[in-house]
PDB file of C-alpha atoms in Angstrom:
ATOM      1  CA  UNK A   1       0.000   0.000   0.000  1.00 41.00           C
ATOM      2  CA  UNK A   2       1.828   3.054  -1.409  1.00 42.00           C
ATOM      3  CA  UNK A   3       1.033   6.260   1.179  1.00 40.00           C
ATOM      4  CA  UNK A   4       2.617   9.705   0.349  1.00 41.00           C
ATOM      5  CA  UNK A   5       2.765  12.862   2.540  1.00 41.00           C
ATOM      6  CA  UNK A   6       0.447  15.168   0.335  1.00 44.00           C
ATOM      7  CA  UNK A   7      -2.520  15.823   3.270  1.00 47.00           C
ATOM      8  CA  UNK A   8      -6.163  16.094   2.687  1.00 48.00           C
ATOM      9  CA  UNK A   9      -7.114  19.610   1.916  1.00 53.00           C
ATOM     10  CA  UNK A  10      -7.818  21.348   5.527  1.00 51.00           C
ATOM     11  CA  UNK A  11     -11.822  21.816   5.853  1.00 52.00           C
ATOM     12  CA  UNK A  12     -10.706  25.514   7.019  1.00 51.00           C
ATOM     13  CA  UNK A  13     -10.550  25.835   2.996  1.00 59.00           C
ATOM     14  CA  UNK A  14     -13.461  24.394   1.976  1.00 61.00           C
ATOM     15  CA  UNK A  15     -16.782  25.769   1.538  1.00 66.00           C
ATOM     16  CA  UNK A  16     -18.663  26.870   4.999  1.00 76.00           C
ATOM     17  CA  UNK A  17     -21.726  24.749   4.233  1.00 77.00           C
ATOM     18  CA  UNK A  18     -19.200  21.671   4.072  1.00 80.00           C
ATOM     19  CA  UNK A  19     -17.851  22.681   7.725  1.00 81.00           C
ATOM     20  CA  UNK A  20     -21.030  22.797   9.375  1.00 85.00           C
ATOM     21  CA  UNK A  21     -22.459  19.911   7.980  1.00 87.00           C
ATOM     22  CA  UNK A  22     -19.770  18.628   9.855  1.00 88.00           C
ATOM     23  CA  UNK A  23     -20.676  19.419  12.397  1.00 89.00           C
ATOM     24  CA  UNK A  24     -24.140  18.699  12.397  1.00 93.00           C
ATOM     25  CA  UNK A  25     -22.880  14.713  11.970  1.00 94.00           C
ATOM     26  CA  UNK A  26     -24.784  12.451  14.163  1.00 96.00           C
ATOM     27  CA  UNK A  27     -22.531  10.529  16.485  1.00 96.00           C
ATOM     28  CA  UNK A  28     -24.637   7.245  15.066  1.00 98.00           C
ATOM     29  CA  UNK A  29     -23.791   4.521  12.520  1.00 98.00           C
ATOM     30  CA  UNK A  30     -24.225   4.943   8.796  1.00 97.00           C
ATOM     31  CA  UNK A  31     -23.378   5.355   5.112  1.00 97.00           C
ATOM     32  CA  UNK A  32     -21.934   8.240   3.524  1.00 96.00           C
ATOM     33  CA  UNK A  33     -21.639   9.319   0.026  1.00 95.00           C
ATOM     34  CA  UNK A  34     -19.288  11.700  -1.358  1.00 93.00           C
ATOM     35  CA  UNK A  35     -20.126  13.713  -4.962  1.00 90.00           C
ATOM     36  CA  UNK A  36     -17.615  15.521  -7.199  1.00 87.00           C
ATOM     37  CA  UNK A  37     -19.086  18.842  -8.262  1.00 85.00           C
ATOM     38  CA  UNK A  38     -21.086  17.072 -11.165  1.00 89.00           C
ATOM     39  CA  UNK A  39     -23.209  15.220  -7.934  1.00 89.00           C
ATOM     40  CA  UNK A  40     -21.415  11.686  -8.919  1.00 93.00           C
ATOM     41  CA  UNK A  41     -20.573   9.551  -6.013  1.00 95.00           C
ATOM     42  CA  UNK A  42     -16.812   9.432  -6.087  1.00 93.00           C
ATOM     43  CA  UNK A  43     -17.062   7.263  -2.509  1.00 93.00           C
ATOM     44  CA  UNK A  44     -19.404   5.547  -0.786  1.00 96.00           C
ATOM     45  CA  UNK A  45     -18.040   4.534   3.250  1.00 96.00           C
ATOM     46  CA  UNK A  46     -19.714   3.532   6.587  1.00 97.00           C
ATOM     47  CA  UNK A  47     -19.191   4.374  10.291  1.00 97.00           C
ATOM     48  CA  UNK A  48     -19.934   2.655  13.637  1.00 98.00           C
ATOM     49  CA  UNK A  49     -19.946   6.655  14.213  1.00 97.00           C
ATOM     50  CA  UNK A  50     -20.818   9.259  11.095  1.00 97.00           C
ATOM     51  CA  UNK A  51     -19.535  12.168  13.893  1.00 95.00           C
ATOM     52  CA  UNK A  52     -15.900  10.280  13.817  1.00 94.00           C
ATOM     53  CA  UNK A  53     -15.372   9.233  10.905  1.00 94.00           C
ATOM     54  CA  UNK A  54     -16.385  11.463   8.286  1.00 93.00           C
ATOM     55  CA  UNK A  55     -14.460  14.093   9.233  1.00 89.00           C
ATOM     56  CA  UNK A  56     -11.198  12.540   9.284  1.00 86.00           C
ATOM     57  CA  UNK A  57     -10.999  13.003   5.681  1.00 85.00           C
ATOM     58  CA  UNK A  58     -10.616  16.694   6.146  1.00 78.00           C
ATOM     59  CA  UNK A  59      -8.070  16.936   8.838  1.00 69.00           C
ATOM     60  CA  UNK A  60      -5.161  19.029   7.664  1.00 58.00           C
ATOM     61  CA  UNK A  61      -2.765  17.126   9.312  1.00 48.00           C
ATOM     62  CA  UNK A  62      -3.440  13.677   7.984  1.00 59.00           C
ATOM     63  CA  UNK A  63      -1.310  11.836   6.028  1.00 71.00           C
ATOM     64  CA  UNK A  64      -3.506  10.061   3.462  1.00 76.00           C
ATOM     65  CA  UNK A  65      -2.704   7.216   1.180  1.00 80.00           C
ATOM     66  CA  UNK A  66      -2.316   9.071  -2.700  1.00 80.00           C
ATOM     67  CA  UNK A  67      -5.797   7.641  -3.789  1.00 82.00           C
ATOM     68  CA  UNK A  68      -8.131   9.250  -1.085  1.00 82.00           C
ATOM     69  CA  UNK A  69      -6.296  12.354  -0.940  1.00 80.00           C
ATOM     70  CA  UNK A  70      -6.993  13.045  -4.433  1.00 83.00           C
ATOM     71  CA  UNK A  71     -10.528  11.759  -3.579  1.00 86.00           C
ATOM     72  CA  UNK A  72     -10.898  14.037  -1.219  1.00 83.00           C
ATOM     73  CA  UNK A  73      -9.984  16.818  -3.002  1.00 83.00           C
ATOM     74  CA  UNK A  74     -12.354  16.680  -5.311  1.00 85.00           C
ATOM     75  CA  UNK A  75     -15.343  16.022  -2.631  1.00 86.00           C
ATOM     76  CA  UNK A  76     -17.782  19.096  -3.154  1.00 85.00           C
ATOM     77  CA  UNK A  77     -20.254  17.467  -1.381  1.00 86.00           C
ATOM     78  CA  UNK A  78     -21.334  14.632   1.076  1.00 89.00           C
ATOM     79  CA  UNK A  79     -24.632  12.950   2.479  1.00 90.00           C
TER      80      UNK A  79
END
């Protein structure tokens, strides 16, 4: 499993509706979906806890493997 040290974008750069739906995550299980700008589903996860998980793709300071950091910087939105 190849891992580089190019980081998630930080959600402090992302759009403010993306940081409060953040925060408004419900600390229950679930699915997610993430969509590109075009609304596709570029990833599909699930959680034990939505509140937990979800937002460790946006932490500035993690070191991602190459293939969900460039996922994630394309996410524009999630559900």
């Amino acid at each position: 499993m190849a891992t580089t040290s190019q980081k998630a974008p930080p959600i402090t750069e992302r759009p403010d509706y993306l940081r409060e739906r953040l925060k408004a995550l419900p600390d229950t299980p679930g699915v997610y979906l993430m969509r590109d700008p075009q609304g596709r589903v570029i990833y599909a996860g699930k959680a034990l806890s939505l509140r937990n998980r979800v937002p460790n793709y946006f932490q500035a300071s993690s070191v991602l493997p190459e293939h969900i950091a460039a996922m994630v910087a394309r996410v524009y939105e999630f559900e």
